[in-house]
Amino acid sequence: TVSNSAGTLTVSGSHLYADEGSNTLTVTLTDIAPGTATATATGTATVADADVLAPVAATVSATEGTTFTGAVATFSNTGYPTNSASDFTAMIDWGDGSSASVGTVSGSAGTLTVSGSHLYADEGSNLLTVTLIDDAPGTATATAIGTATVAEGDTLTPVGLTISATEATTFSGAVATFTNAGYPTNAASDFAAMIDWGDGSSATLGTVTAAAGTLTVSGSHLYADELTAPASVTLTDDAPGTATATAIGTATVAEGDIFFPISPPVTATEGQAFSGLVASFVPLGAPATLGDFAATIAWGDGTTTAGTIHVTGLGFWNILGNHTYADEGSYQLTITLAEDGPGGTAFTVNNTASVADSDVLAGTGLTLAATEGTTFSGAVATFSNTGYAGNTASDLSATIDWGDGTTGSGTVSGTAGSYTVSGDHTYADEGTFTPVVTLNDLPGGASAAATGTAVAAEADVLHATGVTVNGTQATAFSGTVATFTDTGYPGNLASDFTATIDWGDGTTTSGPVALSGGTYTVEGSHTYSDKGTFTVRVTVDDGSGNVLASVSSSAVMIEDLLPGGAQGTANERFVGEVYREVLGRIVDGNSLQIWTTVLDAGVPRQAVAYAIIAVADAGELRDKIVENAYQTYLHRTADAAGLAYFGQLLAEGGTSQQIAQDLMASDEYYTVRGGGTVDGFVNAVYEDLLDRPIDAGAEAYWANAMAAGRTTRPQFIEAVMQSSEYDHVVIQDFYMTYLHRPADGSGLTMYTDQLAAGVPQNEVLAEILGSSEFFSQVST
C-alpha cells in the first residue's frame, strides 16, 4: 500500500515469514500508465526466531539383539506451533556408549516427534538423551532425557556332550553347547559358564566361544579315577541379563592304568600243595595305587582263590597263590588284577599250569571162573597206588580186554591206594581166556595193566538126529544131513559150531550150521560119482576140536545116465557115462541116438569115445578147457582175448597141452607163479606138471641152463612134458578120474609107452574109456 505525505511516498505491506533469519527486502514503486516513472528501494527484513520448544517425553522399550525402530521422544512448540518438522534436526544418544545418531522429526500442531532405529547389544536400562535443534540461523533447541529399557533377548537351548577322558590325564575340550535362537549373534563375552565335572570336585569356570548362534563351553580338568557320571554345565548371561541354561552330559573317564602281563611257567604235582608265582603285571600307564587293586586266581579246576600282590624293586606286580591240584594234567589259569570302586578296570592274563602225575600203579590179575552163555560178574584185578595213595577211585578208569576179542569198561572201587576193578561179561564160548585189565589215571596219567586167567566151562549139551540123503550119482546133492538141539546152552550161536561130514565115499567136507526155532541144521553139498548106498557120518564140535555130538545116516544114490532116468541098453549107458565123465552132463537124446547107432553098427567103443572127445574139445568144452587152464596155471579167470585165441586153437585141432605150454611160458606165469625168478619158475613148473617140488639137482641144472641162455622157458616146459614122469602123472590121473583106482603096473607101462611114442593124450583117454573095465561099470 502506497501513501504520500509531504512528498514522501511510503509503501506498506503484510507478509508471514516461515522462518527466522535476515532477508533482503526489495520494494519497486511504479507510476501508473501512461506514466513511466519508477524507482526501487532495497532494505533488510530481520525475522526473529519464534520457536519455543519444550520436551514432553523420552522413552524406549527394546530387546537386545533385535533392532528397535520407533518414536524415542516428543517436543511441544508453543512459540511457533505451525513450524514445519523439516525445520528441525534431532540427535539421539542411545545411552549404551554407541555414537549418537540422527533421528527423524515428524509432527504438526505444535507437537514434534523424534523417531530412530538402534540395535542394543545387551539388555539393561540405558539413559536416553534426545536433542531437538532448529535449523540455522534458528537458535531454538530443547533436550529430552528419558530411559531406554532393553529386555533380555537370549533364548538358550542346552546340549550336553560326552566327556571322554582318561584318569590321571588332563582333559581339555568342549563339554557342552547351547543354541541361542533368540539372539544368535550375541557375543560369547556376554556369558559366563560353570562346569560341574561330576567327580565331586569344585565347579570351575569354562571358556565360552560363539559361532553361528551356537555357544560352546570348553574346559580343562584332571580326573583322579575312572568313572562314568553326569557332568553339568551352566551358562549364565551377564548382569543384568537373566538368561541361563544347564546342559547335562556324561563324563566317561577311562582306566588310565596300563599293565603288561607276563605268564611265568607254573609247575605242580597232583596231591601236593603249590605255592608260588602265577603271573606278573608290569605297570606302563599312570602311576597305580597298590591299595586300589585286588587279585584273583581261577586255577582251571573249578577253584578260584584270592591272590597276593607283591611289588618288586623293579616295579613288577607279582601275583602269588597257593593251591593243591587233585589230578595231573594241563590246566588253564586265569589271573585277574582288578581295580576296586565303580568303573574299575580288570586286567586278565591266562597261564597254563602243568601238573605232573604222582600215581605209581601196580596190578594183579585174578583167576575167573565162568560158564559159556552165562554172565560173569565180579572182580577181575586189584591195583595198588604207592605214589598217590590219596587219589580217589573216581579219578581212575579201567578197561577190560576179556581175551575173546571183546573189550569193555570196568568199575573201579577202593580207597587208601588200594583199588579193585570189577566187570560183567558173558563168554560166548567155552575155553581158557587171558583177560587184561588196564587201569588209567585220568586224564593221560599213569597206567598199569594186570593179566589174569578166565576159564569158561562148556555148557553145550547136544542131541543130534541124522537125515537120510537121496540122490542120483554124478548129480550134486545139496541139503540137510543132520539136525540137533542144545539143551545146555540153547542160546548159543550157530557160528559157534563146526560140522564135519564124512560122505562115506572117501570124501569129507565141512558143513555150515544154521539155527531156526531152537533147532540147528547141518547142511552139505556133495556129488557121488557112483551109485550105491553110503554111510554118512556127521560130527559136530564147538570149533576147538571138542566133539559134542556124532550121528550117522544113509545116502542112497541111484544111477541116472540117460535122459528121463531110463536104463537103456549097455551101449546107451556107455554113451551116457562118457558124456557124464567127459562133458559133465547127461547126454541129450539126439547125441544118444547118433552114437548108439554107431556102436550098434560095430564101431569100436574107443573110436566113439575119441570122436565124442574131439567134438566136445572143439565145441562145447572149448571155453571150459581154456578157463580150466587159466585157473590151473595163472590162477585167474580167462580174459576175453585168451578165450577167443585158445578157443580157436582148439577148434583148429589144437590140444590142452599146447594151451598149458603157452600159458606157462608167458611172462605172467613167470611173474605170478615163479615170483619173477628162474628158480621160482622151474619149481612152479614141476609143481604144476609133476605134482611135486623140483629136486635140487634138476633145479640147479635147469636154472643154470636158462641163465646161460642154453634153454628157453618153452624148451624147458616141453622137456618136462616129454618126460616119462609127466606121462605117469597123466595116466595116473586118467585112472583115478575114470576107473576110480590107481593104475596097475602093466596098464601104466602100456599107456605111458604110447604117450612116449607120440600118441596124443586124447587117444589114450579114449582107449581107457573104451576099455572093458570102464564099460563094465555101466553095462550092468
Short mmCIF file of N, CA and C in Angstrom, two decimals, residues 715-780:
data_model
loop_
_atom_site.label_atom_id
_atom_site.label_comp_id
_atom_site.label_asym_id
_atom_site.label_seq_id
_atom_site.Cartn_x
_atom_site.Cartn_y
_atom_site.Cartn_z
N GLN A 715 61.26 -174.29 -24.10
CA GLN A 715 62.03 -175.52 -24.24
C GLN A 715 62.03 -176.33 -22.95
N PHE A 716 62.14 -175.61 -21.82
CA PHE A 716 62.13 -176.28 -20.51
C PHE A 716 60.79 -176.96 -20.27
N ILE A 717 59.69 -176.24 -20.56
CA ILE A 717 58.35 -176.79 -20.34
C ILE A 717 58.14 -178.02 -21.23
N GLU A 718 58.57 -177.92 -22.48
CA GLU A 718 58.43 -179.05 -23.41
C GLU A 718 59.21 -180.26 -22.91
N ALA A 719 60.41 -180.01 -22.35
CA ALA A 719 61.22 -181.12 -21.84
C ALA A 719 60.52 -181.83 -20.70
N VAL A 720 59.89 -181.07 -19.82
CA VAL A 720 59.17 -181.68 -18.70
C VAL A 720 57.99 -182.48 -19.23
N MET A 721 57.24 -181.90 -20.20
CA MET A 721 56.06 -182.59 -20.73
C MET A 721 56.44 -183.86 -21.50
N GLN A 722 57.67 -183.93 -21.99
CA GLN A 722 58.11 -185.12 -22.74
C GLN A 722 58.73 -186.17 -21.83
N SER A 723 58.79 -185.86 -20.53
CA SER A 723 59.40 -186.81 -19.60
C SER A 723 58.45 -187.95 -19.30
N SER A 724 59.02 -189.08 -18.95
CA SER A 724 58.21 -190.24 -18.57
C SER A 724 57.46 -189.98 -17.27
N GLU A 725 58.07 -189.17 -16.40
CA GLU A 725 57.39 -188.86 -15.13
C GLU A 725 56.09 -188.12 -15.40
N TYR A 726 56.15 -187.17 -16.36
CA TYR A 726 54.92 -186.43 -16.70
C TYR A 726 53.88 -187.38 -17.26
N ASP A 727 54.30 -188.32 -18.11
CA ASP A 727 53.36 -189.29 -18.67
C ASP A 727 52.74 -190.15 -17.57
N HIS A 728 53.53 -190.53 -16.58
CA HIS A 728 52.99 -191.30 -15.45
C HIS A 728 51.91 -190.50 -14.72
N VAL A 729 52.17 -189.20 -14.51
CA VAL A 729 51.19 -188.35 -13.82
C VAL A 729 49.89 -188.31 -14.61
N VAL A 730 49.98 -188.15 -15.94
CA VAL A 730 48.78 -188.07 -16.79
C VAL A 730 47.99 -189.37 -16.70
N ILE A 731 48.68 -190.52 -16.82
CA ILE A 731 47.98 -191.80 -16.80
C ILE A 731 47.35 -192.05 -15.44
N GLN A 732 48.09 -191.75 -14.34
CA GLN A 732 47.51 -191.94 -13.00
C GLN A 732 46.25 -191.09 -12.84
N ASP A 733 46.28 -189.89 -13.38
CA ASP A 733 45.12 -189.02 -13.29
C ASP A 733 43.94 -189.61 -14.06
N PHE A 734 44.21 -190.16 -15.26
CA PHE A 734 43.13 -190.79 -16.04
C PHE A 734 42.52 -191.96 -15.26
N TYR A 735 43.37 -192.81 -14.67
CA TYR A 735 42.87 -193.99 -13.93
C TYR A 735 41.97 -193.56 -12.77
N MET A 736 42.44 -192.57 -11.96
CA MET A 736 41.68 -192.18 -10.78
C MET A 736 40.37 -191.49 -11.18
N THR A 737 40.39 -190.75 -12.27
CA THR A 737 39.20 -190.00 -12.67
C THR A 737 38.15 -190.91 -13.30
N TYR A 738 38.59 -191.83 -14.16
CA TYR A 738 37.61 -192.57 -14.96
C TYR A 738 37.42 -194.04 -14.52
N LEU A 739 38.48 -194.63 -13.93
CA LEU A 739 38.35 -196.02 -13.45
C LEU A 739 38.27 -196.07 -11.93
N HIS A 740 38.50 -194.92 -11.29
CA HIS A 740 38.35 -194.77 -9.83
C HIS A 740 39.29 -195.68 -9.05
N ARG A 741 40.53 -195.82 -9.59
CA ARG A 741 41.54 -196.59 -8.89
C ARG A 741 42.91 -196.18 -9.41
N PRO A 742 43.97 -196.50 -8.63
CA PRO A 742 45.32 -196.22 -9.16
C PRO A 742 45.64 -197.15 -10.32
N ALA A 743 46.52 -196.70 -11.17
CA ALA A 743 46.90 -197.51 -12.34
C ALA A 743 47.73 -198.71 -11.90
N ASP A 744 47.45 -199.85 -12.48
CA ASP A 744 48.25 -201.04 -12.21
C ASP A 744 49.53 -200.95 -13.04
N GLY A 745 50.52 -201.76 -12.70
CA GLY A 745 51.82 -201.67 -13.35
C GLY A 745 51.77 -201.87 -14.85
N SER A 746 51.04 -202.90 -15.29
CA SER A 746 51.02 -203.18 -16.73
C SER A 746 50.30 -202.07 -17.49
N GLY A 747 49.19 -201.60 -16.91
CA GLY A 747 48.45 -200.53 -17.60
C GLY A 747 49.26 -199.25 -17.65
N LEU A 748 49.92 -198.93 -16.55
CA LEU A 748 50.73 -197.72 -16.50
C LEU A 748 51.84 -197.77 -17.54
N THR A 749 52.48 -198.96 -17.64
CA THR A 749 53.57 -199.09 -18.61
C THR A 749 53.05 -198.97 -20.03
N MET A 750 51.96 -199.66 -20.32
CA MET A 750 51.43 -199.66 -21.68
C MET A 750 51.07 -198.24 -22.13
N TYR A 751 50.34 -197.57 -21.28
CA TYR A 751 49.85 -196.23 -21.73
C TYR A 751 50.96 -195.20 -21.74
N THR A 752 51.90 -195.24 -20.81
CA THR A 752 52.99 -194.27 -20.84
C THR A 752 53.89 -194.50 -22.04
N ASP A 753 54.02 -195.78 -22.42
CA ASP A 753 54.80 -196.06 -23.63
C ASP A 753 54.13 -195.45 -24.85
N GLN A 754 52.80 -195.51 -24.87
CA GLN A 754 52.09 -194.91 -26.01
C GLN A 754 52.33 -193.39 -26.05
N LEU A 755 52.23 -192.76 -24.88
CA LEU A 755 52.46 -191.31 -24.84
C LEU A 755 53.87 -190.98 -25.27
N ALA A 756 54.82 -191.81 -24.81
CA ALA A 756 56.22 -191.57 -25.19
C ALA A 756 56.42 -191.74 -26.68
N ALA A 757 55.61 -192.61 -27.27
CA ALA A 757 55.73 -192.85 -28.73
C ALA A 757 55.02 -191.77 -29.53
N GLY A 758 54.39 -190.77 -28.86
CA GLY A 758 53.76 -189.66 -29.57
C GLY A 758 52.27 -189.79 -29.73
N VAL A 759 51.65 -190.81 -29.10
CA VAL A 759 50.19 -190.93 -29.18
C VAL A 759 49.59 -189.77 -28.39
N PRO A 760 48.63 -189.03 -28.98
CA PRO A 760 48.02 -187.91 -28.26
C PRO A 760 47.29 -188.40 -27.00
N GLN A 761 47.24 -187.50 -26.00
CA GLN A 761 46.59 -187.84 -24.73
C GLN A 761 45.13 -188.21 -24.94
N ASN A 762 44.42 -187.49 -25.83
CA ASN A 762 43.00 -187.78 -26.03
C ASN A 762 42.79 -189.19 -26.59
N GLU A 763 43.76 -189.68 -27.39
CA GLU A 763 43.62 -191.04 -27.93
C GLU A 763 43.80 -192.07 -26.81
N VAL A 764 44.78 -191.78 -25.91
CA VAL A 764 44.98 -192.68 -24.77
C VAL A 764 43.75 -192.68 -23.88
N LEU A 765 43.19 -191.47 -23.66
CA LEU A 765 41.99 -191.38 -22.83
C LEU A 765 40.84 -192.15 -23.47
N ALA A 766 40.70 -192.01 -24.79
CA ALA A 766 39.63 -192.74 -25.50
C ALA A 766 39.82 -194.24 -25.37
N GLU A 767 41.09 -194.68 -25.35
CA GLU A 767 41.37 -196.11 -25.21
C GLU A 767 40.95 -196.60 -23.82
N ILE A 768 41.21 -195.78 -22.78
CA ILE A 768 40.80 -196.15 -21.41
C ILE A 768 39.29 -196.18 -21.31
N LEU A 769 38.61 -195.14 -21.92
CA LEU A 769 37.15 -195.10 -21.86
C LEU A 769 36.53 -196.26 -22.65
N GLY A 770 37.25 -196.72 -23.66
CA GLY A 770 36.72 -197.82 -24.47
C GLY A 770 37.06 -199.20 -23.91
N SER A 771 37.78 -199.19 -22.77
CA SER A 771 38.19 -200.46 -22.18
C SER A 771 36.99 -201.22 -21.61
N SER A 772 37.21 -202.53 -21.46
CA SER A 772 36.16 -203.38 -20.89
C SER A 772 35.89 -203.00 -19.44
N GLU A 773 36.97 -202.54 -18.72
CA GLU A 773 36.79 -202.18 -17.31
C GLU A 773 35.84 -200.99 -17.18
N PHE A 774 36.03 -199.97 -18.03
CA PHE A 774 35.15 -198.81 -17.98
C PHE A 774 33.74 -199.21 -18.38
N PHE A 775 33.64 -200.05 -19.45
CA PHE A 775 32.33 -200.44 -19.97
C PHE A 775 31.57 -201.26 -18.93
N SER A 776 32.32 -202.05 -18.14
CA SER A 776 31.65 -202.91 -17.16
C SER A 776 31.02 -202.09 -16.02
N GLN A 777 31.49 -200.87 -15.79
CA GLN A 777 30.94 -200.03 -14.73
C GLN A 777 29.51 -199.61 -15.04
N VAL A 778 29.18 -199.59 -16.34
CA VAL A 778 27.87 -199.04 -16.71
C VAL A 778 27.00 -200.02 -17.49
N SER A 779 27.59 -201.11 -17.91
CA SER A 779 26.83 -202.01 -18.80
C SER A 779 25.82 -202.85 -18.05
N THR A 780 26.00 -203.00 -16.72
CA THR A 780 25.06 -203.83 -15.94
C THR A 780 24.36 -202.96 -14.90
#
